[in-house]
Amino acid sequence: MSERVADIPIIELRQVDKWFGDFHVLKGIDLEVKKGERVVVCGPSGSGKSTIIRCINRLEEHQRGQIVVAGIELTSDVKNIEAIRREVGMVFQQFNLFPHLTVLQNLTLAPIWVRKLPRKEAEDTARLYLERVKIPEQADKYPGQLSGGQQQRVAIARSLCMKPEIMLFDEPTSALDPEMIKEVLDVMIELARDGMTMVCVTHEMGFARTVADTMVFMDRGEIVERGPPAEFFANPKSDRTKLFLSQILAH
Amino acid sequence: MTDVDITQELPIPVERPPRRTHGVVDWLRANLFGGVFNTILTLIALYFLAIAMPPLVRWAFVDAVWSAPNGQACRGAGACWAFIGEKLRFILFGTFPYEQQWRPLAVVVIFVAMILASCDRRLWGRRLMLLWLAGFIAAGVLMWGGILGMRYVETRLWSGLPLTLIVAVVGLPFAFPVAILLALGRRSRLPAVRVVSVAYIELVRGVPLVTILFMASVMLPLFLPTGVTIDKLLRAGIAFVLFAAAYLAEIVRGGLQAIPRGQIEAADALGLGYWQRTRRIVLPQALAMVIPPLVNNSISGFKSTSLVLIIGLFDLLNTANTALTDPNWQGFATEVYVFVAAIYWTFCFFMSRYSQMLEREFNKGRRR
């Protein structure tokens, strides 16, 4: 791990358990993410990897254990939940842009209503981030008028406008056509270079190799293996990891 | 160089879409005589029009009597529009003091002006709210009077078109927020809120409006201490609001349920609170989706205001009925009902056009 990563834990999960009905989806998860660290979570579908990051901003509720984000413990206290959500940005597989608002309005909504920024300031910030995700000219269009790759970049910019400390990515390229995946990954790589703390659930192993500080492999609700990418890809220790990597890297 | 340069630009011929046809003949061919079946339908329709239209035109215009001193002089083959002329002020303003009827007229003009102003997208927002508030206050002052040198007129004498408009135009905007709260309540995570909302909606929807109006006018006074009376018009208005709200609530709920889960998650993830999320993300999309049924319900609600006649309020339909009882002018029911229907139709047709405009406006995001 490089010195870019400070030795301050910013996300801590301790013995987190979660069930969907009777299905035990997370089993005693321990995970620590340090400030500036980039964690890529991978694993077969249904392994609980999306559920983990959805627990970090309380889109899902954990039923046992402890989650502390940016020094605030996640409890049922709405104040705490909203405080954490202000500091944690999230990018979804399905983009989830607000279709009734223009791109610019999508970007300024939360800064204006949650951060209480003046409109002018929020718009300036929004245009700055649109510039960074390389679509400044789309500011006045509606999401429905953009391609999937453009929509996902708008979604990333929308999260960044809240100036979050942490970004969560839930399979951000899985719903995209192949030719659009790269434009989204490029934006994410650039974000990683700027030192953002990131937790990504993704199958893009090339991206993982490039940016990850830590790889986490999950299967059946457990963290099976974790380690720096070089080691993770070269000498996976567990058989389940080997099998998964052989399947995903086969082609 | 042996490699083929695939980025080389080939001259792609620009092809224009085929030109649409223009002109009357083309239009006729495309819309009325396109195919055997269409042609048959067109001919049948023309045949019925040929049978129905001439007598109608003759009755309504050619043979119509436009002025007459009394009912006897007016009796002929055609319509007696003289009767409408004679009774116009009574039908429109009913028992409102005759020499003061400029006041309800002004109220109607104010309402129509406010409705028209609401069509202008640039006025939407706080300014329009203020405009409506000012309009309501002005209407109240004009109807009641008692200040600015205007005679006090009790609500018992309010009647005709202004009464219909007051119940509908004041009632629907009050019903709407109640409906939204009920719809949100029905989907609330708090069991108490949910139970109350469901119970209310199911109770009110299960009862005819007539019954609710009767309860408001007959039963409610029985429960009030002696000496306390609530204005009859107010009681009818509240009954109408509560009734309309239950129906509108179910329509709004339909819209709420159509909002994808991801929209709510995205709003949550950005840190929006419940009310911010509801106000900025959920409701704008949910309401835009249910504009057609909302307007459908509002049109039906507008016409249901005529039921207030059964508790003795003189709305437009009731004044029209009363006008028919004049012994000097007997037997002109058709003319009166055609006239009243035309007034109702004008307002309802306008509402339907307005809803189409709203749909266009709100579905911009979905348009490609």
Coordinates of C-alpha atoms in Angstrom, one line a residue:
Chain A
M1 CA 0.0 0.0 0.0
S2 CA 1.4 3.4 -0.9
E3 CA 2.0 6.3 1.5
R4 CA -1.0 8.0 -0.2
V5 CA -3.2 5.9 2.0
A6 CA -3.3 7.4 5.5
D7 CA -3.5 5.1 8.4
I8 CA -6.9 6.3 9.4
P9 CA -9.8 3.9 9.1
I10 CA -12.7 5.6 7.5
I11 CA -15.0 2.6 7.1
E12 CA -15.1 -0.1 9.7
L13 CA -17.4 -3.2 9.6
R14 CA -17.1 -5.5 12.6
Q15 CA -18.8 -8.9 12.6
V16 CA -21.7 -7.6 10.4
D17 CA -24.5 -10.0 9.7
K18 CA -27.5 -9.6 7.5
W19 CA -30.4 -11.7 6.4
F20 CA -32.9 -11.3 3.6
G21 CA -35.8 -13.2 5.1
D22 CA -34.2 -16.5 6.1
F23 CA -31.3 -16.1 3.6
H24 CA -28.1 -15.3 5.5
V25 CA -26.6 -12.9 3.0
L26 CA -23.7 -11.5 5.1
K27 CA -21.9 -13.7 7.6
G28 CA -19.7 -12.0 10.1
I29 CA -18.1 -9.5 7.8
D30 CA -15.0 -7.7 9.0
L31 CA -13.8 -5.0 6.7
E32 CA -11.7 -1.9 7.2
V33 CA -11.1 0.8 4.6
K34 CA -8.5 3.5 5.2
K35 CA -8.7 7.0 4.1
G36 CA -7.6 7.2 0.5
E37 CA -7.7 3.4 0.0
R38 CA -9.2 1.8 -3.1
V39 CA -10.9 -1.4 -2.5
V40 CA -12.3 -3.6 -5.2
V41 CA -14.9 -6.2 -4.1
C42 CA -15.4 -9.1 -6.5
G43 CA -17.2 -12.4 -6.3
P44 CA -19.9 -14.5 -8.0
S45 CA -23.3 -13.1 -8.2
G46 CA -25.4 -13.6 -5.0
S47 CA -22.2 -13.6 -2.9
G48 CA -23.3 -10.5 -1.0
K49 CA -20.8 -8.0 -2.4
S50 CA -23.5 -5.4 -3.4
T51 CA -25.2 -5.8 -0.1
I52 CA -22.0 -4.9 1.8
I53 CA -21.6 -1.6 0.1
R54 CA -25.3 -0.9 0.4
C55 CA -25.0 -1.4 4.1
I56 CA -22.3 1.2 4.3
N57 CA -24.7 4.0 3.4
R58 CA -27.7 2.2 5.0
L59 CA -29.6 1.5 1.8
E60 CA -29.7 -1.9 3.5
E61 CA -29.9 -2.4 7.2
H62 CA -27.5 -4.7 9.0
Q63 CA -28.9 -6.8 11.7
R64 CA -25.9 -7.6 13.8
G65 CA -22.4 -6.1 14.3
Q66 CA -21.2 -2.6 14.0
I67 CA -20.6 -0.3 11.1
V68 CA -18.7 3.0 11.6
V69 CA -18.3 5.4 8.7
A70 CA -16.3 8.6 8.9
G71 CA -16.4 8.3 12.7
I72 CA -20.2 8.0 12.9
E73 CA -21.8 4.7 13.9
L74 CA -24.7 3.6 11.8
T75 CA -27.7 3.0 14.0
S76 CA -31.4 3.5 13.3
D77 CA -30.9 7.2 14.2
V78 CA -32.0 9.1 11.1
K79 CA -29.6 12.0 11.9
N80 CA -26.6 9.7 11.8
I81 CA -27.8 8.0 8.6
E82 CA -28.3 11.3 6.8
A83 CA -24.9 12.6 8.1
I84 CA -23.2 9.5 6.7
R85 CA -25.0 9.7 3.4
R86 CA -23.8 13.3 3.0
E87 CA -20.2 12.0 3.2
V88 CA -20.7 8.9 1.1
G89 CA -21.4 9.1 -2.6
M90 CA -22.9 6.2 -4.5
V91 CA -23.0 5.2 -8.1
F92 CA -25.5 2.6 -9.1
Q93 CA -25.6 -0.1 -11.8
Q94 CA -28.7 1.4 -13.3
F95 CA -27.5 5.1 -13.0
N96 CA -30.7 6.2 -11.2
L97 CA -30.6 9.7 -12.6
F98 CA -33.7 11.7 -12.0
P99 CA -35.4 11.7 -15.4
H100 CA -37.6 14.8 -14.7
L101 CA -34.6 17.0 -14.1
T102 CA -31.9 18.3 -16.5
V103 CA -28.4 17.1 -16.0
L104 CA -27.5 20.3 -14.3
Q105 CA -30.5 20.1 -12.0
N106 CA -29.5 16.5 -11.2
L107 CA -26.1 17.7 -10.1
T108 CA -27.3 20.7 -8.1
L109 CA -30.3 19.2 -6.3
A110 CA -28.5 17.7 -3.3
P111 CA -25.9 20.5 -2.9
I112 CA -28.8 23.0 -2.8
W113 CA -31.2 21.2 -0.6
V114 CA -28.9 19.1 1.6
R115 CA -25.8 21.2 1.8
K116 CA -27.8 24.4 1.5
L117 CA -25.4 25.9 -1.0
P118 CA -26.5 29.0 -3.0
R119 CA -27.8 28.0 -6.5
K120 CA -25.0 29.9 -8.2
E121 CA -22.3 28.2 -6.3
A122 CA -23.9 24.8 -6.8
E123 CA -24.1 25.3 -10.5
D124 CA -20.5 26.4 -10.8
T125 CA -19.4 23.2 -8.9
A126 CA -21.7 21.2 -11.1
R127 CA -20.2 22.6 -14.3
L128 CA -16.7 21.9 -13.0
Y129 CA -17.5 18.2 -12.4
L130 CA -19.3 17.9 -15.8
E131 CA -16.0 19.2 -17.2
R132 CA -14.1 16.5 -15.3
V133 CA -16.4 13.7 -16.6
K134 CA -16.0 15.2 -20.0
I135 CA -19.6 16.1 -20.9
P136 CA -19.9 19.9 -20.1
E137 CA -22.0 20.4 -23.2
Q138 CA -24.8 18.1 -21.9
A139 CA -25.7 20.3 -18.9
D140 CA -29.1 21.3 -20.1
K141 CA -30.3 18.0 -21.6
Y142 CA -32.5 15.5 -19.8
P143 CA -31.0 12.1 -18.8
G144 CA -33.2 10.3 -21.3
Q145 CA -31.4 12.1 -24.1
L146 CA -28.0 10.7 -23.2
S147 CA -26.2 7.4 -23.9
G148 CA -25.7 4.9 -21.1
G149 CA -22.1 5.8 -20.7
Q150 CA -22.9 9.5 -20.5
Q151 CA -25.6 8.9 -18.0
Q152 CA -23.3 7.0 -15.8
R153 CA -20.7 9.8 -16.0
V154 CA -23.4 12.2 -15.0
A155 CA -24.3 9.9 -12.1
I156 CA -20.6 10.0 -10.9
A157 CA -20.5 13.8 -11.3
R158 CA -23.8 14.0 -9.3
S159 CA -22.2 12.1 -6.4
L160 CA -19.0 14.2 -6.6
C161 CA -20.9 17.4 -6.4
M162 CA -21.7 16.6 -2.7
K163 CA -17.9 16.5 -2.2
P164 CA -18.0 13.1 -0.5
E165 CA -15.1 11.6 1.4
I166 CA -16.0 8.1 0.1
M167 CA -17.4 6.9 -3.2
L168 CA -19.2 3.6 -3.5
F169 CA -19.6 2.0 -6.9
D170 CA -22.1 -0.8 -7.3
E171 CA -21.3 -2.6 -10.5
P172 CA -21.1 0.8 -12.4
T173 CA -20.4 -0.7 -15.8
S174 CA -22.6 -3.8 -15.8
A175 CA -25.5 -2.2 -17.5
L176 CA -23.4 -0.5 -20.2
D177 CA -22.8 -1.5 -23.8
P178 CA -19.2 -2.7 -24.3
E179 CA -18.1 0.4 -26.2
M180 CA -19.2 2.7 -23.3
I181 CA -17.5 0.8 -20.5
K182 CA -14.1 2.4 -21.1
E183 CA -15.3 6.0 -20.9
V184 CA -16.8 5.3 -17.4
L185 CA -13.7 3.4 -16.2
D186 CA -11.5 6.2 -17.4
V187 CA -13.4 8.6 -15.2
M188 CA -13.1 6.3 -12.3
I189 CA -9.4 5.8 -12.8
E190 CA -8.9 9.6 -12.8
L191 CA -10.9 9.8 -9.6
A192 CA -8.7 7.2 -8.0
R193 CA -5.6 9.1 -9.0
D194 CA -7.0 12.2 -7.2
G195 CA -6.9 10.2 -4.0
M196 CA -10.6 9.5 -3.5
T197 CA -11.5 6.7 -1.0
M198 CA -13.3 4.1 -3.2
V199 CA -15.1 0.9 -2.7
C200 CA -16.0 -0.7 -6.0
V201 CA -18.0 -3.8 -6.7
T202 CA -17.0 -4.7 -10.2
H203 CA -16.1 -7.5 -12.6
E204 CA -13.7 -5.3 -14.5
M205 CA -10.5 -7.0 -13.4
G206 CA -8.3 -4.8 -15.7
F207 CA -9.6 -1.8 -13.8
A208 CA -9.0 -3.6 -10.5
R209 CA -5.4 -4.3 -11.3
T210 CA -4.9 -0.7 -12.3
V211 CA -6.4 1.1 -9.3
A212 CA -7.0 -1.3 -6.4
D213 CA -4.9 -1.1 -3.2
T214 CA -6.8 -4.0 -1.9
M215 CA -8.8 -6.8 -3.5
V216 CA -11.6 -8.4 -1.6
F217 CA -13.1 -11.7 -2.8
M218 CA -16.5 -12.7 -1.5
D219 CA -18.4 -15.9 -1.8
R220 CA -21.6 -17.1 -0.1
G221 CA -21.8 -14.1 2.3
E222 CA -18.2 -14.4 3.5
I223 CA -15.0 -12.6 2.7
V224 CA -12.9 -15.5 1.5
E225 CA -9.7 -13.7 0.6
R226 CA -8.2 -10.2 0.6
G227 CA -4.9 -8.7 -0.4
P228 CA -3.0 -6.4 -2.7
P229 CA -3.9 -7.1 -6.4
A230 CA -0.5 -8.3 -7.5
E231 CA -0.6 -11.1 -5.0
F232 CA -4.3 -11.7 -5.3
F233 CA -4.2 -12.3 -9.0
A234 CA -0.8 -14.1 -9.1
N235 CA -1.2 -16.4 -6.1
P236 CA -4.8 -16.7 -4.9
K237 CA -4.8 -18.8 -1.8
S238 CA -8.2 -20.2 -1.6
D239 CA -9.6 -22.6 -4.1
R240 CA -12.8 -20.6 -4.4
T241 CA -10.8 -17.6 -5.5
K242 CA -8.9 -19.6 -8.0
L243 CA -12.0 -21.0 -9.5
F244 CA -13.7 -17.6 -9.7
L245 CA -10.6 -16.0 -11.2
S246 CA -10.2 -18.7 -13.8
Q247 CA -13.8 -18.3 -14.8
I248 CA -13.7 -14.5 -15.0
L249 CA -10.3 -14.2 -16.7
A250 CA -10.8 -17.2 -19.1
H251 CA -11.8 -15.2 -22.1
Chain B
M1 CA 0.5 0.8 -48.2
T2 CA -1.3 -2.5 -48.2
D3 CA -3.4 -2.0 -45.1
V4 CA -6.8 -0.8 -45.6
D5 CA -7.4 2.4 -43.7
I6 CA -10.7 1.7 -42.1
T7 CA -11.1 5.2 -40.7
Q8 CA -11.1 6.6 -44.2
E9 CA -14.3 8.5 -44.8
L10 CA -16.4 7.0 -47.5
P11 CA -18.8 9.4 -49.2
I12 CA -22.1 8.3 -47.7
P13 CA -25.0 9.6 -49.8
V14 CA -27.3 11.7 -47.7
E15 CA -30.8 10.4 -48.1
R16 CA -33.8 12.4 -47.1
P17 CA -36.9 10.8 -45.5
P18 CA -39.8 10.5 -48.0
R19 CA -41.8 13.6 -48.3
R20 CA -45.2 13.6 -46.5
T21 CA -48.2 14.4 -48.6
H22 CA -49.9 17.7 -48.4
G23 CA -53.1 19.3 -49.6
V24 CA -56.8 18.6 -49.1
V25 CA -57.1 15.7 -51.5
D26 CA -54.1 13.9 -50.0
W27 CA -55.5 14.5 -46.5
L28 CA -58.9 13.1 -47.5
R29 CA -57.4 10.1 -49.1
A30 CA -55.2 9.4 -46.1
N31 CA -57.7 10.0 -43.3
L32 CA -61.2 9.4 -44.7
F33 CA -60.9 7.1 -47.7
G34 CA -57.8 5.0 -46.9
G35 CA -59.1 1.5 -47.7
V36 CA -62.5 0.0 -48.2
F37 CA -63.4 -0.2 -44.5
N38 CA -62.5 3.4 -43.8
T39 CA -64.5 4.5 -46.8
I40 CA -67.5 2.6 -45.6
L41 CA -67.2 4.1 -42.2
T42 CA -66.8 7.6 -43.6
L43 CA -69.9 7.2 -45.8
I44 CA -72.0 5.9 -42.9
A45 CA -70.9 8.8 -40.7
L46 CA -71.7 11.3 -43.5
Y47 CA -75.2 9.7 -43.9
F48 CA -76.0 10.1 -40.2
L49 CA -74.7 13.7 -40.2
A50 CA -76.9 14.4 -43.2
I51 CA -79.9 13.1 -41.3
A52 CA -79.1 14.8 -38.0
M53 CA -77.6 18.1 -38.8
P54 CA -80.3 19.9 -40.8
P55 CA -83.1 19.6 -38.2
L56 CA -80.7 20.5 -35.5
V57 CA -79.5 23.6 -37.3
R58 CA -83.1 24.5 -38.1
W59 CA -84.1 24.1 -34.4
A60 CA -81.1 25.9 -32.9
F61 CA -80.7 28.7 -35.5
V62 CA -83.1 29.0 -38.4
D63 CA -86.4 28.7 -36.6
A64 CA -85.2 29.9 -33.3
V65 CA -86.8 32.8 -31.5
W66 CA -84.3 35.3 -30.3
S67 CA -86.5 37.8 -28.5
A68 CA -90.1 37.6 -27.2
P69 CA -92.1 39.3 -24.5
N70 CA -93.3 36.0 -22.9
G71 CA -93.5 32.3 -23.3
Q72 CA -96.7 32.3 -25.5
A73 CA -95.0 34.5 -28.1
C74 CA -92.0 32.3 -28.1
R75 CA -93.7 29.0 -28.9
G76 CA -92.7 27.8 -32.4
A77 CA -90.8 25.1 -34.3
G78 CA -87.4 26.3 -33.1
A79 CA -85.6 26.9 -29.9
C80 CA -86.7 29.8 -27.7
W81 CA -83.4 31.5 -26.9
A82 CA -85.4 34.5 -25.7
F83 CA -86.1 32.5 -22.6
I84 CA -82.4 32.1 -21.9
G85 CA -82.0 35.9 -22.5
E86 CA -84.9 36.6 -20.1
K87 CA -83.5 34.3 -17.4
L88 CA -79.8 34.7 -18.0
R89 CA -79.1 36.6 -14.9
F90 CA -81.1 34.4 -12.7
I91 CA -79.5 31.2 -14.1
L92 CA -76.0 32.6 -13.7
F93 CA -76.4 34.5 -10.4
G94 CA -79.6 33.1 -8.9
T95 CA -80.8 34.7 -5.7
F96 CA -77.9 37.1 -5.3
P97 CA -79.3 40.6 -4.8
Y98 CA -80.2 41.8 -8.3
E99 CA -78.6 45.2 -8.3
Q100 CA -75.4 43.7 -6.8
Q101 CA -74.9 41.0 -9.4
W102 CA -71.8 42.7 -10.8
R103 CA -70.1 41.2 -7.8
P104 CA -70.6 37.5 -8.6
L105 CA -69.9 38.4 -12.3
A106 CA -66.5 39.8 -11.2
V107 CA -65.9 36.7 -9.2
V108 CA -66.5 34.5 -12.3
V109 CA -64.2 36.8 -14.3
I110 CA -61.5 36.5 -11.6
F111 CA -61.7 32.7 -11.5
V112 CA -61.5 32.4 -15.3
A113 CA -58.6 34.8 -15.3
M114 CA -56.8 32.8 -12.6
I115 CA -57.4 29.6 -14.5
L116 CA -56.1 31.1 -17.7
A117 CA -53.0 32.6 -15.9
S118 CA -52.2 29.1 -14.6
C119 CA -51.6 28.0 -18.2
D120 CA -48.6 30.2 -18.4
R121 CA -45.5 28.2 -17.5
R122 CA -43.6 31.3 -16.7
L123 CA -45.9 32.2 -13.8
W124 CA -45.6 28.8 -12.1
G125 CA -44.3 28.8 -8.7
R126 CA -44.6 31.1 -5.7
R127 CA -46.1 33.9 -7.9
L128 CA -49.0 31.8 -9.0
M129 CA -49.7 30.6 -5.5
L130 CA -49.8 34.3 -4.4
L131 CA -52.0 35.1 -7.4
W132 CA -54.5 32.3 -6.4
L133 CA -54.4 33.4 -2.8
A134 CA -55.1 37.0 -3.8
G135 CA -57.9 35.8 -6.1
F136 CA -59.6 33.8 -3.4
I137 CA -59.4 36.8 -1.0
A138 CA -60.9 39.1 -3.7
A139 CA -63.6 36.6 -4.5
G140 CA -64.5 36.3 -0.8
V141 CA -64.6 40.0 -0.4
L142 CA -66.8 40.4 -3.5
M143 CA -69.2 37.7 -2.5
W144 CA -69.6 38.5 1.2
G145 CA -69.2 42.3 0.9
G146 CA -69.8 44.2 4.1
I147 CA -66.8 46.3 3.5
L148 CA -65.7 48.9 0.9
G149 CA -69.3 50.1 0.7
M150 CA -70.6 46.8 -0.5
R151 CA -73.7 45.3 1.0
Y152 CA -73.2 42.2 3.2
V153 CA -74.6 39.2 1.3
E154 CA -75.0 35.9 3.3
T155 CA -73.9 32.7 1.7
R156 CA -77.5 31.5 1.7
L157 CA -78.1 33.9 -1.3
W158 CA -75.0 32.8 -3.2
S159 CA -76.0 30.8 -6.2
G160 CA -75.6 30.0 -9.8
L161 CA -72.3 29.8 -11.7
P162 CA -70.2 31.5 -8.9
L163 CA -71.4 28.9 -6.4
T164 CA -70.5 26.0 -8.7
L165 CA -67.1 27.6 -9.3
I166 CA -66.5 28.3 -5.7
V167 CA -67.2 24.7 -4.6
A168 CA -65.1 23.3 -7.5
V169 CA -62.3 25.8 -7.8
V170 CA -61.8 26.3 -4.1
G171 CA -62.6 22.6 -3.3
L172 CA -60.2 20.9 -5.7
P173 CA -57.1 22.8 -4.6
F174 CA -57.9 21.9 -1.0
A175 CA -58.6 18.3 -1.8
F176 CA -55.4 17.9 -3.7
P177 CA -52.9 18.3 -0.8
V178 CA -55.2 16.2 1.5
A179 CA -55.1 13.5 -1.2
I180 CA -51.3 13.7 -1.4
L181 CA -51.0 13.3 2.3
L182 CA -53.4 10.4 2.3
A183 CA -51.6 8.7 -0.5
L184 CA -48.2 9.1 1.3
G185 CA -49.8 8.0 4.5
R186 CA -51.1 4.9 2.9
R187 CA -47.6 4.0 1.9
S188 CA -46.0 5.1 5.2
R189 CA -43.8 2.8 7.2
L190 CA -45.6 4.0 10.4
P191 CA -48.4 1.6 11.1
A192 CA -50.7 4.2 12.8
V193 CA -50.4 6.6 9.9
R194 CA -51.1 3.8 7.4
V195 CA -54.1 2.5 9.2
V196 CA -55.7 5.9 9.5
S197 CA -55.1 6.7 5.8
V198 CA -56.5 3.3 4.6
A199 CA -59.5 3.5 6.9
Y200 CA -60.3 7.0 5.8
I201 CA -59.9 6.2 2.1
E202 CA -61.9 3.0 2.2
L203 CA -64.7 4.6 4.3
V204 CA -65.2 7.6 2.1
R205 CA -64.9 5.7 -1.1
G206 CA -67.5 3.3 0.0
V207 CA -70.1 6.0 0.5
P208 CA -71.9 8.0 -2.2
L209 CA -71.3 11.7 -2.3
V210 CA -75.0 12.3 -1.8
T211 CA -74.8 10.5 1.5
I212 CA -71.8 12.6 2.7
L213 CA -73.6 15.8 1.7
F214 CA -76.7 14.7 3.6
M215 CA -74.6 13.8 6.6
A216 CA -72.9 17.2 6.4
S217 CA -76.2 19.1 6.1
V218 CA -78.6 17.1 8.3
M219 CA -76.6 15.0 10.8
L220 CA -73.7 17.2 11.6
P221 CA -75.9 20.0 13.2
L222 CA -77.3 17.3 15.5
F223 CA -73.9 16.7 17.0
L224 CA -73.1 20.4 17.5
P225 CA -74.1 22.2 20.7
T226 CA -77.3 24.3 20.3
G227 CA -76.6 27.8 19.1
V228 CA -73.5 26.7 17.1
T229 CA -74.1 26.5 13.4
I230 CA -71.7 26.0 10.6
D231 CA -72.5 27.7 7.4
K232 CA -74.3 25.3 5.0
L233 CA -72.0 26.2 2.1
L234 CA -68.9 25.6 4.2
R235 CA -70.3 22.2 5.3
A236 CA -71.0 21.3 1.7
G237 CA -67.5 22.5 0.7
I238 CA -65.8 20.5 3.3
A239 CA -67.8 17.4 2.4
F240 CA -66.8 17.9 -1.2
V241 CA -63.1 18.3 -0.3
L242 CA -63.1 15.2 1.9
F243 CA -64.9 13.2 -0.7
A244 CA -62.7 14.3 -3.6
A245 CA -59.5 13.8 -1.6
A246 CA -60.2 10.0 -1.0
Y247 CA -60.5 9.5 -4.8
L248 CA -57.6 11.6 -5.7
A249 CA -55.5 9.9 -3.1
E250 CA -55.9 6.5 -4.8
I251 CA -54.8 8.0 -8.1
V252 CA -51.8 9.7 -6.5
R253 CA -50.9 6.3 -4.8
G254 CA -50.9 4.7 -8.3
G255 CA -48.3 7.2 -9.3
L256 CA -46.2 6.7 -6.2
Q257 CA -46.1 3.0 -6.8
A258 CA -44.8 3.5 -10.3
I259 CA -41.7 5.2 -9.1
P260 CA -38.8 2.8 -9.5
R261 CA -37.0 1.8 -6.3
G262 CA -33.7 3.2 -7.7
Q263 CA -35.0 6.7 -7.7
I264 CA -35.7 6.6 -4.0
E265 CA -32.3 4.9 -3.3
A266 CA -30.5 7.6 -5.4
A267 CA -32.2 10.3 -3.4
D268 CA -31.4 8.6 -0.1
A269 CA -27.8 8.1 -1.1
L270 CA -27.5 11.8 -1.8
G271 CA -28.6 12.5 1.8
L272 CA -32.0 13.9 1.0
G273 CA -34.5 13.6 3.9
Y274 CA -37.9 12.1 3.5
W275 CA -39.8 15.3 2.8
Q276 CA -37.1 16.6 0.4
R277 CA -37.0 13.3 -1.4
T278 CA -40.8 13.3 -1.6
R279 CA -41.1 16.9 -2.7
R280 CA -38.2 17.0 -5.2
I281 CA -38.0 13.4 -6.6
V282 CA -41.0 11.3 -5.9
L283 CA -44.0 13.6 -6.3
P284 CA -42.9 15.4 -9.5
Q285 CA -42.6 12.1 -11.3
A286 CA -45.5 10.4 -9.7
L287 CA -47.9 13.3 -10.4
A288 CA -46.7 13.7 -13.9
M289 CA -47.5 10.1 -14.6
V290 CA -51.1 10.3 -13.3
I291 CA -52.2 13.6 -14.9
P292 CA -54.8 11.9 -17.2
P293 CA -56.6 10.2 -14.3
L294 CA -56.2 13.2 -12.1
V295 CA -57.9 15.5 -14.6
N296 CA -60.5 12.8 -15.4
N297 CA -61.4 12.8 -11.7
S298 CA -61.3 16.6 -11.5
I299 CA -63.7 16.9 -14.4
S300 CA -66.0 14.4 -12.8
G301 CA -65.6 16.2 -9.5
F302 CA -66.5 19.5 -11.1
K303 CA -69.7 18.1 -12.4
S304 CA -70.5 16.4 -9.1
T305 CA -70.7 19.8 -7.5
S306 CA -74.2 19.9 -9.0
L307 CA -75.2 17.4 -6.3
V308 CA -75.1 20.2 -3.7
L309 CA -78.6 21.1 -5.0
I310 CA -80.0 18.2 -2.9
I311 CA -79.1 20.0 0.3
G312 CA -80.7 23.1 -0.9
L313 CA -77.7 25.1 -2.3
F314 CA -78.5 26.9 -5.5
D315 CA -75.7 25.9 -7.9
L316 CA -75.8 26.5 -11.6
L317 CA -78.0 23.4 -12.3
N318 CA -80.4 24.3 -9.5
T319 CA -80.9 27.9 -10.6
A320 CA -81.6 26.6 -14.1
N321 CA -84.2 24.2 -12.7
T322 CA -85.7 27.0 -10.7
A323 CA -85.9 29.3 -13.8
L324 CA -88.1 26.6 -15.4
T325 CA -90.8 27.1 -12.8
D326 CA -91.8 30.6 -14.0
P327 CA -95.5 30.3 -15.0
N328 CA -95.0 32.9 -17.8
W329 CA -92.4 30.8 -19.4
Q330 CA -93.4 27.1 -19.5
G331 CA -91.9 24.3 -21.4
F332 CA -88.4 25.4 -22.3
A333 CA -86.5 22.8 -20.4
T334 CA -84.5 21.7 -23.5
E335 CA -83.2 25.2 -24.1
V336 CA -82.1 25.7 -20.5
Y337 CA -80.4 22.3 -20.2
V338 CA -78.6 22.9 -23.5
F339 CA -77.4 26.2 -22.2
V340 CA -76.3 24.9 -18.8
A341 CA -74.6 21.9 -20.5
A342 CA -72.7 24.3 -22.8
I343 CA -71.4 26.1 -19.7
Y344 CA -70.3 22.8 -18.0
W345 CA -68.8 21.6 -21.3
T346 CA -66.8 24.7 -21.8
F347 CA -65.1 24.3 -18.4
C348 CA -64.6 20.6 -18.7
F349 CA -63.2 20.9 -22.2
F350 CA -60.8 23.5 -21.0
M351 CA -59.7 21.2 -18.2
S352 CA -59.0 18.4 -20.6
R353 CA -57.0 20.7 -22.9
Y354 CA -55.1 21.9 -19.9
S355 CA -54.2 18.4 -18.9
Q356 CA -52.8 17.7 -22.4
M357 CA -50.6 20.8 -22.0
L358 CA -49.5 19.6 -18.5
E359 CA -48.6 16.2 -19.9
R360 CA -46.4 17.7 -22.6
E361 CA -44.8 20.0 -20.1
F362 CA -44.0 17.3 -17.5
N363 CA -43.0 14.6 -19.8
K364 CA -40.2 16.6 -21.4
G365 CA -37.6 14.3 -19.6
R366 CA -39.0 11.2 -21.2
R367 CA -39.1 12.8 -24.6
R368 CA -36.2 11.9 -26.9

